[in-house]
Amino acid sequence: MRMQEALRDALHTEMARDDRVFVMGEDVGLFGGAYGVTKGFIQDFGEKRVLDTPISESAIVGLAVGAAINGMRPVVEIQFSDLLPLAMDQLASHAARYNYMTGGRVNVPMVVRNKFATRSGGGPSHSSCNHGAFIHFPGLKIAMPTTPADAKGLLLSAIRDPNPVLFFESHHLYGVKGPVPEGDYTVPIGKAVVRREGKDLTIVTCGGMVLKADGAADALKAKGIDVEIVDLRSLAPLDKETILKSVAKTKRALVLDEGPVTGGISAELAALIQENLFSDLKGPVVRVAAAPIPPPHSPPLVDAMIPDVDQVVDAVMRLAEGGKIA
Amino acid sequence: MLDVNKRKTMLRQMILVRAFEEKLEELYQRKAMFGSTHSYRGQEAIAVGVCSALQKTDLIASYHRGTGHLIAKGADLYTLLCECMGREEGYSKGRGGKMHMGDMGFGFIGNTGTVGGTVPTATGAALSARVRGSKEVVASFFGDGAANQGVVHEAMNMAGLWKLPVIYVCENNQYAMTVSMEKSTAVKEYSVRGAAYGFEGKTIDGNDVEAVYDATEQAAARGRTGGGPTFLECMTYRWDGHFGGEPGTAYRTKEEIESWKQKCPIKRLKEKLIQEGNLSEAEFQKMSDQVYAELDAVAKRAEAAPLPAKKVELDAIYATSEVGRG
């Protein structure tokens, strides 16, 4: 099953099970969503629960906040993560803060799905990876599936969570196929997973970059370096335990992220690892992340901005200088 | 015309709303309150007129100048005052202060300090009512300054589109902090904007509590029967500055302030009741004395209440279970 279908499966399952769940967003109704995730929903659940909205990202998220407070479980689709800043006040100063600021009297169980990934042709307003900006706002949960199974499991957990969950779906992963458990299958938010076991070095990463980490691990295996990959799956809350356990074992860490290198999740991870494991580390924590520029349009410019397998391999080889790693 | 008892209750409520603001001002001057005040003196007829016309199951959303709305909707005075004073027993356990609370237990969705920020929240709560098929109506309080925020426009467009049961109560006190309406707004009456979103807008005398009550009752009936939203522009004036310590005279003349004090909503209803022979001066005085005495007693208790312990409540950012609709 492709990730799109897994997301559709999860959302359809939950809408059939819980009539508090409804979807709203631009083109989610008759058209079935920009990525086909809600295709056919309007026939199955009717216009009251599948709302095509005007182009008003701020109010789409804002209305979802109010509907969530008043007993519903809205699942919003924002077509591109580039458009999340339009709704920033509603996400960061409203949804994220209600539970804390009301002393737990008001909570906001809602999901904001959005597509991200830097790719050629998207350009500066349609291909941002701005997930790192949102870890700065306490109160939001942030999920980012890599496999179709996780997409289903995380989305079901997100809808059932009593908090606002920002759900990042990678453009590069929509078409990736994988097995998806049938029925009620959940993956907890806040739990990372070791995708690949290894003993020499840990790559901590998320989303589409997991595939690149895997490619790099294959290449490095041929050079005798055994790589472990930790897939975050959730950026908030961050599963510190799984990350630190892996790095404590391998004693070397590379942090890989598709978002701009400055101040994002890669910086957070690097700080987390060195603060906790400095004396155990056999080398510095290395960051490989996107260049801190707006996402460009033309393929060579995009390729230069986004980390690729070779860059990861090179960074590991630098860390392994003198063959000390093996 | 409303019966005498109802009007006397509204008179008492208006005195209470005013007395609360005066108490806050006194506490602020003595530095017994944290943060600033946003006095509601002069505007009491709006909060009381609107909330008196709503049913218990109806909801309100408020804004920074919000204590009057909460009192009129049924907030507990001690818990409210504790929150203003940063006490542990406050509505938000001291985390929110007077601009950040919410309690669905008495139909209060929430207020925040982002001007216009809760207009979509109120609209979303009304969307929930529509999807669930309930008969709730939501009153969304906001000021004239908020009327110029983009998200307010977006939310009202959706409310008109989907005929949501929401009453937009624009409290036009004629100054957005210090900038007058004529220096900030292209139209002379905000209520004309109702037409832009496909629903009725009207400008009423916001210092006439009976007029506010009647207009709200009509708007609520419209909302409950699927007739959609109403834009109620209530013309009024804030006697004091925008916040505590700001005299409000740098941008307004003393004559203008004085002329509006003559249009005091409390005085107006009081004199009308006396003229009708339904109230005596002595009875009014007794009512007023009782309200002020009651508030003094509450304030004494609140002032003696403990502050929160000095602690970072990391767990408090997320809800662990659903609070529900109260």
XYZ file of C-alpha atoms in Angstrom:
652
model
C 0.000 0.000 0.000
C 1.246 3.507 -0.800
C 1.524 6.099 1.940
C -1.346 8.118 0.465
C -3.576 5.062 0.675
C -2.430 4.332 4.207
C -3.360 7.854 5.260
C -6.699 7.504 3.538
C -7.260 4.163 5.263
C -6.540 5.681 8.694
C -8.720 8.723 8.181
C -11.591 6.723 6.727
C -11.400 4.186 9.556
C -11.544 6.881 12.200
C -14.333 8.858 10.536
C -16.417 5.697 10.371
C -15.662 4.889 14.016
C -16.019 8.349 15.567
C -18.535 10.848 14.249
C -16.746 13.690 15.991
C -14.023 13.426 13.350
C -14.432 15.660 10.318
C -12.104 16.985 7.635
C -11.771 20.489 6.321
C -9.401 22.188 3.950
C -8.938 23.500 0.457
C -10.171 21.045 -2.196
C -10.656 18.132 0.225
C -14.273 17.565 -0.861
C -15.276 16.954 -4.468
C -11.676 16.867 -5.634
C -10.614 14.502 -2.847
C -7.696 16.566 -1.589
C -4.656 17.821 -3.469
C -3.010 14.409 -2.900
C -6.100 12.219 -3.091
C -6.147 11.368 0.597
C -9.827 12.255 1.015
C -11.022 10.893 -2.312
C -14.588 9.630 -2.054
C -15.040 10.908 1.499
C -17.737 13.352 0.505
C -19.827 10.458 -0.829
C -19.207 8.363 2.278
C -19.599 10.997 4.971
C -21.462 13.902 3.393
C -20.740 17.587 3.039
C -21.202 18.296 6.736
C -18.149 16.225 7.643
C -16.067 16.896 4.540
C -15.753 20.631 4.159
C -14.269 22.347 1.140
C -13.076 25.674 2.499
C -12.226 29.039 1.032
C -8.515 29.806 0.687
C -8.109 31.014 4.252
C -5.397 29.021 6.017
C -5.467 31.096 9.175
C -9.210 30.689 9.676
C -9.172 27.037 8.596
C -6.827 26.298 11.467
C -8.612 28.806 13.705
C -12.037 27.258 13.130
C -10.556 23.828 13.774
C -9.302 25.094 17.157
C -12.786 26.260 18.090
C -14.464 23.103 16.818
C -11.959 20.983 18.758
C -12.594 22.917 21.967
C -16.300 22.466 21.397
C -16.268 18.700 21.178
C -15.142 17.808 17.662
C -11.995 16.145 16.281
C -11.093 18.186 13.205
C -8.499 16.974 10.721
C -7.331 19.862 8.607
C -5.391 19.641 5.368
C -2.976 22.434 4.477
C -1.695 21.771 0.977
C 1.897 22.855 1.466
C 3.929 23.386 4.604
C 4.904 26.726 3.047
C 1.367 27.860 3.898
C 1.590 27.004 7.594
C 3.075 30.413 8.422
C -0.232 31.943 7.279
C -1.808 30.128 10.220
C 1.095 30.674 12.603
C -0.801 32.690 15.206
C -3.577 30.119 15.388
C -1.082 27.265 15.639
C 1.551 28.768 17.892
C -0.379 31.174 20.096
C -3.758 29.469 20.224
C -3.783 25.709 19.530
C -0.443 25.065 21.188
C -1.128 27.087 24.304
C -4.692 26.441 25.335
C -4.048 23.450 27.555
C -1.225 25.082 29.479
C -2.642 28.579 29.636
C -6.086 27.527 30.839
C -4.732 25.315 33.587
C -5.931 22.256 31.697
C -9.536 23.468 31.466
C -9.547 23.693 27.671
C -7.794 21.328 25.282
C -7.505 21.224 21.520
C -7.690 17.748 19.954
C -7.001 18.521 16.306
C -4.717 17.422 13.483
C -3.172 19.659 10.844
C -1.904 17.554 7.929
C 0.428 19.150 5.454
C 2.717 18.149 2.629
C 6.370 19.122 2.663
C 9.648 18.363 0.886
C 11.997 20.383 -1.206
C 11.852 19.286 -4.805
C 12.598 20.823 -8.170
C 9.723 22.770 -9.654
C 8.217 23.638 -6.289
C 10.254 26.735 -5.758
C 10.366 29.148 -2.859
C 6.650 29.062 -1.949
C 5.717 25.424 -2.651
C 8.524 23.224 -1.394
C 9.632 24.284 2.056
C 10.789 21.999 4.838
C 9.888 24.225 7.770
C 9.123 21.516 10.336
C 12.077 22.658 12.411
C 10.402 26.002 13.092
C 7.514 24.388 14.932
C 9.529 22.504 17.544
C 9.999 25.926 19.104
C 6.369 26.111 20.223
C 5.651 24.042 23.325
C 2.244 22.411 23.243
C 2.261 21.240 19.639
C 2.898 17.608 18.885
C 4.688 16.974 15.598
C 4.590 13.708 13.694
C 6.441 12.760 10.504
C 5.905 9.254 9.134
C 8.416 7.515 6.890
C 6.641 4.241 6.047
C 3.042 3.642 4.983
C 2.466 1.611 8.157
C 3.704 4.471 10.336
C 1.601 6.908 8.323
C -1.519 4.980 9.242
C -0.501 4.288 12.824
C 0.627 7.834 13.558
C -2.414 9.429 11.953
C -4.794 7.292 14.002
C -2.876 8.221 17.157
C -2.854 11.877 16.139
C -6.631 12.018 15.691
C -7.176 10.336 19.057
C -4.667 12.536 20.844
C -6.188 15.212 23.106
C -3.639 17.733 21.792
C -2.984 19.584 18.531
C -0.812 17.476 16.230
C 1.012 18.923 13.265
C 1.388 16.101 10.765
C 4.143 16.363 8.145
C 3.764 14.195 5.043
C 6.759 14.070 2.729
C 6.101 14.585 -0.957
C 8.892 12.094 -1.657
C 7.213 9.371 0.376
C 3.593 9.578 -0.836
C 4.249 7.010 -3.541
C 6.451 4.662 -1.513
C 4.882 1.249 -1.041
C 4.980 -0.893 2.067
C 2.921 -3.316 4.129
C 0.181 -1.730 6.246
C -1.570 -3.614 9.054
C -5.316 -3.822 8.651
C -7.890 -2.410 11.039
C -7.146 -0.490 14.182
C -3.389 -0.036 14.069
C -1.698 2.754 16.014
C 1.873 3.964 16.400
C 2.459 6.065 19.506
C 3.374 9.703 19.044
C 6.660 10.487 20.736
C 8.337 7.150 19.993
C 11.268 6.900 17.585
C 12.287 3.637 15.967
C 15.623 2.040 15.101
C 15.237 1.418 11.355
C 18.534 -0.303 10.920
C 20.869 -1.696 13.532
C 24.583 -1.045 13.463
C 27.504 -0.681 15.833
C 29.824 2.032 14.504
C 27.736 5.166 14.095
C 24.160 6.407 14.516
C 22.376 8.518 11.936
C 19.454 10.323 13.571
C 16.983 11.520 10.959
C 13.333 11.735 9.916
C 10.969 11.766 6.934
C 12.373 11.408 3.430
C 15.924 11.608 4.730
C 15.548 8.131 6.249
C 15.770 6.718 2.721
C 18.956 8.676 2.056
C 20.408 7.518 5.342
C 19.646 3.976 4.293
C 21.380 4.478 0.948
C 24.390 5.915 2.738
C 24.418 3.015 5.181
C 24.543 0.563 2.266
C 27.472 2.428 0.723
C 29.258 2.613 4.065
C 28.772 -1.072 4.733
C 30.888 -1.731 1.646
C 33.587 0.380 3.292
C 33.303 -1.628 6.493
C 31.338 0.900 8.514
C 28.248 -0.415 10.267
C 25.564 2.284 10.564
C 22.522 2.397 12.856
C 19.561 4.555 11.793
C 17.135 6.152 14.210
C 13.939 7.434 12.558
C 12.388 10.049 14.834
C 8.772 9.634 13.599
C 7.844 12.392 16.076
C 9.683 15.684 16.430
C 7.639 16.677 19.472
C 7.685 15.158 21.961
C 11.162 13.994 21.061
C 12.065 10.413 22.016
C 15.307 11.282 23.792
C 15.626 7.821 25.251
C 15.834 5.958 21.932
C 18.200 8.550 20.431
C 20.573 8.574 23.383
C 20.478 4.811 23.817
C 21.589 4.329 20.237
C 24.359 6.920 20.362
C 25.551 5.609 23.733
C 26.050 2.287 21.964
C 27.726 3.489 18.758
C 29.491 6.509 20.326
C 29.307 8.462 17.080
C 26.415 10.476 15.742
C 25.455 12.126 12.496
C 22.292 14.176 12.392
C 20.555 14.336 9.023
C 17.691 16.707 8.184
C 15.945 18.012 5.096
C 15.230 21.377 6.743
C 17.621 24.347 6.736
C 20.574 23.711 9.027
C 20.159 26.821 11.182
C 18.201 26.468 14.382
C 16.080 23.500 13.414
C 15.739 19.893 14.500
C 19.339 19.124 13.493
C 20.634 21.771 15.899
C 18.349 20.443 18.613
C 19.542 16.876 18.141
C 23.205 17.820 18.046
C 22.818 19.763 21.275
C 20.848 16.970 22.925
C 23.474 14.367 22.097
C 26.522 16.340 23.161
C 24.883 17.577 26.355
C 24.125 14.055 27.434
C 26.920 11.969 25.966
C 29.880 14.314 25.506
C 32.372 12.188 27.412
C 31.284 8.984 25.653
C 31.557 10.355 22.127
C 34.517 9.362 19.984
C 34.087 12.368 17.709
C 32.013 15.497 17.251
C 28.326 15.248 16.380
C 28.157 15.993 12.674
C 25.228 17.788 11.067
C 24.155 17.250 7.495
C 21.134 19.350 6.626
C 19.776 21.601 3.920
C 21.625 24.777 3.096
C 20.066 27.795 4.820
C 18.520 29.280 1.692
C 14.939 29.458 0.373
C 14.054 26.361 -1.668
C 14.977 27.036 -5.303
C 13.216 26.015 -8.504
C 15.780 24.525 -10.878
C 16.943 20.901 -10.348
C 20.693 21.569 -9.977
C 19.996 24.296 -7.428
C 17.701 21.993 -5.450
C 20.240 19.166 -5.598
C 22.879 21.492 -4.229
C 20.651 22.547 -1.345
C 19.365 19.187 -0.127
C 21.588 16.516 1.457
C 22.214 13.500 -0.727
C 23.700 10.058 -0.129
C 27.217 11.094 -1.164
C 27.209 13.987 1.243
C 26.244 11.686 4.092
C 28.905 9.154 3.127
C 31.543 11.900 2.894
C 30.580 13.250 6.301
C 30.859 9.806 7.858
C 34.227 9.232 6.206
C 35.480 12.529 7.615
C 34.335 11.409 11.034
C 36.096 8.101 10.427
C 39.342 9.731 9.381
C 42.316 7.400 9.706
C 40.066 4.362 9.785
C 39.520 4.858 13.517
C 35.883 3.912 13.257
C 36.205 0.253 12.339
C -40.405 45.201 27.201
C -38.367 42.997 29.537
C -39.842 42.390 32.938
C -38.681 44.442 35.873
C -36.845 41.673 37.675
C -34.814 40.789 34.620
C -33.858 44.412 34.156
C -32.943 44.792 37.816
C -30.740 41.723 37.521
C -29.034 43.286 34.517
C -28.573 46.522 36.461
C -26.931 44.638 39.302
C -24.724 42.731 36.835
C -23.556 45.971 35.239
C -22.654 47.362 38.650
C -20.739 44.171 39.388
C -18.828 44.334 36.099
C -17.875 47.939 36.842
C -16.994 47.259 40.456
C -14.729 44.434 39.326
C -12.830 46.769 37.000
C -12.463 49.321 39.773
C -11.200 46.620 42.110
C -8.646 45.524 39.525
C -7.520 49.109 39.090
C -7.121 49.481 42.857
C -5.116 46.229 43.050
C -3.006 47.335 40.093
C -2.234 50.691 41.715
C -1.193 48.881 44.893
C 0.900 46.480 42.794
C -1.153 43.598 44.170
C -1.939 42.468 40.635
C 0.507 41.260 38.018
C 0.379 42.648 34.511
C -1.837 45.478 33.482
C -5.570 46.054 33.474
C -7.815 46.771 30.510
C -10.720 48.638 31.993
C -14.192 47.860 30.694
C -15.811 50.840 32.464
C -18.384 52.451 30.211
C -18.988 49.329 28.108
C -20.859 47.214 30.682
C -24.174 47.159 28.832
C -22.690 45.047 26.044
C -21.371 42.151 28.119
C -24.479 42.126 30.297
C -26.993 42.671 27.489
C -25.520 39.934 25.303
C -24.940 37.316 28.007
C -28.354 37.908 29.608
C -29.994 37.077 26.293
C -28.032 33.843 25.851
C -28.951 30.472 27.271
C -26.782 28.589 29.707
C -25.694 26.112 27.023
C -24.643 28.906 24.657
C -20.994 29.847 24.425
C -18.875 32.958 24.393
C -15.340 33.784 23.278
C -13.678 36.888 24.588
C -10.576 39.031 24.236
C -8.129 41.095 26.290
C -10.808 43.418 27.704
C -12.738 40.385 28.791
C -13.466 40.256 32.513
C -16.906 41.791 31.984
C -17.920 39.076 29.534
C -16.834 36.338 31.916
C -18.695 37.788 34.870
C -21.838 38.257 32.804
C -21.616 34.655 31.541
C -21.300 33.295 35.048
C -17.634 33.089 36.032
C -16.827 32.547 39.670
C -15.579 35.878 40.994
C -13.019 34.435 43.384
C -11.469 32.124 40.764
C -11.452 34.943 38.223
C -9.840 37.415 40.586
C -7.288 34.810 41.664
C -6.267 34.404 38.012
C -5.939 38.161 37.519
C -3.700 38.152 40.596
C -1.608 35.182 39.436
C -2.847 32.868 42.190
C -2.748 29.067 42.141
C -6.513 28.902 42.587
C -7.172 31.041 39.515
C -8.950 29.718 36.449
C -5.627 28.979 34.761
C -3.621 28.258 37.944
C -1.807 31.545 37.443
C -0.452 30.531 34.056
C -2.699 32.699 31.925
C -3.613 35.885 33.734
C -6.707 37.825 32.861
C -6.113 37.625 29.094
C -5.748 33.838 28.891
C -8.467 31.681 30.356
C -11.137 29.258 29.265
C -13.684 27.067 30.993
C -16.320 25.182 29.089
C -17.998 24.538 32.444
C -19.747 27.885 32.028
C -19.604 28.080 28.256
C -16.463 30.149 28.019
C -14.354 29.031 25.054
C -11.430 31.276 25.835
C -9.725 34.612 25.438
C -6.228 35.512 24.288
C -4.165 38.622 23.801
C -3.889 38.353 20.021
C -6.313 40.988 18.805
C -9.000 39.195 16.793
C -7.463 35.810 17.565
C -10.533 34.248 19.133
C -12.968 35.271 16.394
C -12.108 32.113 14.403
C -12.222 30.085 17.618
C -15.784 31.226 18.274
C -16.652 30.554 14.644
C -15.203 27.050 14.894
C -17.229 26.371 18.031
C -20.294 27.378 16.023
C -19.186 25.051 13.233
C -19.093 22.261 15.812
C -22.662 23.099 16.819
C -23.725 22.876 13.187
C -21.965 19.571 12.510
C -23.372 18.053 15.715
C -26.809 19.442 15.006
C -27.014 21.128 18.402
C -28.900 24.349 19.101
C -26.006 26.215 20.671
C -25.270 29.785 19.697
C -21.844 31.367 20.106
C -21.228 35.030 20.899
C -17.863 36.276 19.698
C -16.783 39.453 21.492
C -14.120 41.632 19.905
C -13.214 45.281 19.634
C -13.222 47.693 16.727
C -9.466 47.249 16.362
C -9.872 43.503 15.863
C -12.372 44.106 13.072
C -9.428 45.031 10.840
C -7.515 41.785 11.353
C -7.331 39.439 8.366
C -8.369 36.321 10.227
C -11.598 38.022 11.308
C -12.496 38.548 7.662
C -11.651 34.933 6.810
C -13.731 33.577 9.682
C -16.745 35.751 8.912
C -16.702 34.695 5.292
C -16.894 31.038 6.345
C -19.596 31.778 8.907
C -21.705 33.476 6.252
C -21.022 30.726 3.766
C -22.067 27.936 6.130
C -24.718 29.933 8.017
C -23.084 29.267 11.357
C -24.870 30.160 14.618
C -22.498 32.905 15.710
C -23.129 36.453 16.836
C -20.241 38.783 16.109
C -20.363 41.372 18.866
C -18.124 44.232 17.804
C -17.640 46.523 20.778
C -16.893 49.755 19.008
C -15.361 51.984 21.666
C -13.957 54.039 18.793
C -10.259 53.684 19.590
C -7.961 50.802 18.757
C -5.657 51.417 21.681
C -4.931 55.048 20.778
C -5.823 55.213 17.090
C -9.295 56.451 16.277
C -11.613 54.691 13.912
C -11.418 57.483 11.352
C -7.631 57.096 11.216
C -7.740 53.324 10.860
C -10.835 52.315 8.976
C -12.144 53.018 5.491
C -15.823 52.722 6.395
C -17.852 54.705 8.914
C -19.676 51.713 10.339
C -18.213 48.239 10.766
C -21.674 46.741 10.538
C -21.744 47.325 6.771
C -19.267 44.494 6.558
C -21.999 42.000 7.414
C -23.258 42.464 3.854
C -19.807 41.564 2.531
C -20.119 38.146 4.158
C -23.749 37.586 3.306
C -25.370 38.229 6.654
C -27.092 41.004 8.515
C -25.069 43.712 10.141
C -26.467 46.458 12.289
C -25.190 49.241 14.465
C -26.897 49.651 17.803
C -26.531 51.780 20.893
C -24.102 49.748 22.978
C -24.822 51.772 26.089
C -28.459 50.732 26.124
C -28.524 47.343 27.790
C -32.101 46.664 26.726
C -31.293 47.392 23.084
C -28.293 45.067 23.294
C -30.452 42.385 24.894
C -33.139 42.646 22.226
C -30.670 42.603 19.342
C -28.897 39.583 20.821
C -32.149 37.735 21.352
C -33.046 38.231 17.688
C -29.572 37.236 16.520
C -29.602 34.134 18.731
C -32.997 33.085 17.393
C -31.685 33.493 13.868
C -28.607 31.404 14.656
C -30.615 28.665 16.332
C -32.967 28.271 13.402
C -30.292 28.017 10.718
C -30.476 31.644 9.669
C -26.751 32.177 10.118
C -24.615 34.806 11.785
C -25.289 38.409 12.743
C -22.827 41.279 12.965
C -23.797 43.460 15.912
C -21.819 46.646 16.132
C -22.369 48.096 19.599
C -21.391 51.761 19.796
C -19.785 52.587 23.113
C -16.853 54.275 24.768
C -14.170 53.222 27.211
C -13.940 55.703 30.038
C -10.388 54.839 30.981
C -7.165 54.453 29.050
C -6.388 51.359 27.022
C -4.499 49.807 29.919
C -3.902 50.610 33.566
C -1.639 53.612 33.965
C -2.531 55.035 30.557
C -4.875 57.963 31.171
C -6.440 57.903 27.707
C -6.130 61.634 27.238
C -3.288 61.935 24.695
C -5.616 61.055 21.852
C -9.023 62.022 23.274
C -10.297 65.276 24.727
C -11.544 65.570 28.291
C -14.802 66.927 26.883
C -15.282 63.858 24.753
C -14.667 61.542 27.698
C -17.001 63.575 29.879
C -19.767 63.551 27.287
C -19.662 59.751 27.144
C -19.720 59.503 30.935
C -23.046 61.266 30.697
C -24.211 58.334 28.585
C -23.322 55.871 31.354
C -25.210 52.596 30.788
C -25.798 52.036 34.497
C -27.128 55.527 35.085
C -29.351 55.158 32.063
C -31.123 52.001 33.205
C -31.259 53.201 36.797
C -32.974 56.449 35.846
C -35.388 54.673 33.593
C -36.393 52.256 36.347
C -36.788 55.118 38.821
C -38.893 57.067 36.341
C -41.151 54.066 35.874
C -41.504 53.784 39.629
C -39.789 50.396 39.674
C -36.719 51.458 41.619
C -35.904 53.991 44.314
C -32.643 55.814 44.847
C -32.276 54.075 48.201
C -32.864 50.669 46.636
C -30.211 51.393 44.001
C -27.759 52.517 46.649
C -28.353 49.354 48.624
C -27.848 47.215 45.538
C -24.636 49.000 44.718
C -23.310 48.828 48.284
C -23.986 45.112 48.405
C -22.104 44.505 45.173
C -19.076 46.518 46.285
C -19.064 44.838 49.694
C -19.298 41.397 48.134
C -16.380 42.191 45.881
C -14.292 43.560 48.738
C -14.749 40.283 50.571
C -13.785 38.246 47.517
C -10.732 40.420 46.929
C -9.575 39.953 50.522
C -9.716 36.189 50.083
C -7.966 36.324 46.710
C -5.213 38.525 48.057
C -4.577 36.034 50.838
C -4.564 33.102 48.417
C -1.209 31.500 47.673
C 0.854 32.109 44.563
C 1.858 29.017 42.589
C 5.044 27.274 43.727
C 8.160 28.227 41.777
C 8.227 25.334 39.362
C 8.408 24.595 35.657
C 5.410 22.483 34.757
C 6.708 20.665 31.698
C 3.918 18.111 31.787
C 1.295 20.859 31.699
C 1.862 21.715 28.043
C -0.032 18.626 26.919
C -3.452 17.346 27.888
C -3.386 13.740 29.005
C -7.077 13.201 28.534
C -9.947 14.952 26.913
C -11.493 17.751 28.923
C -14.650 17.650 26.865
C -17.318 20.253 26.603
C -17.915 20.618 30.350
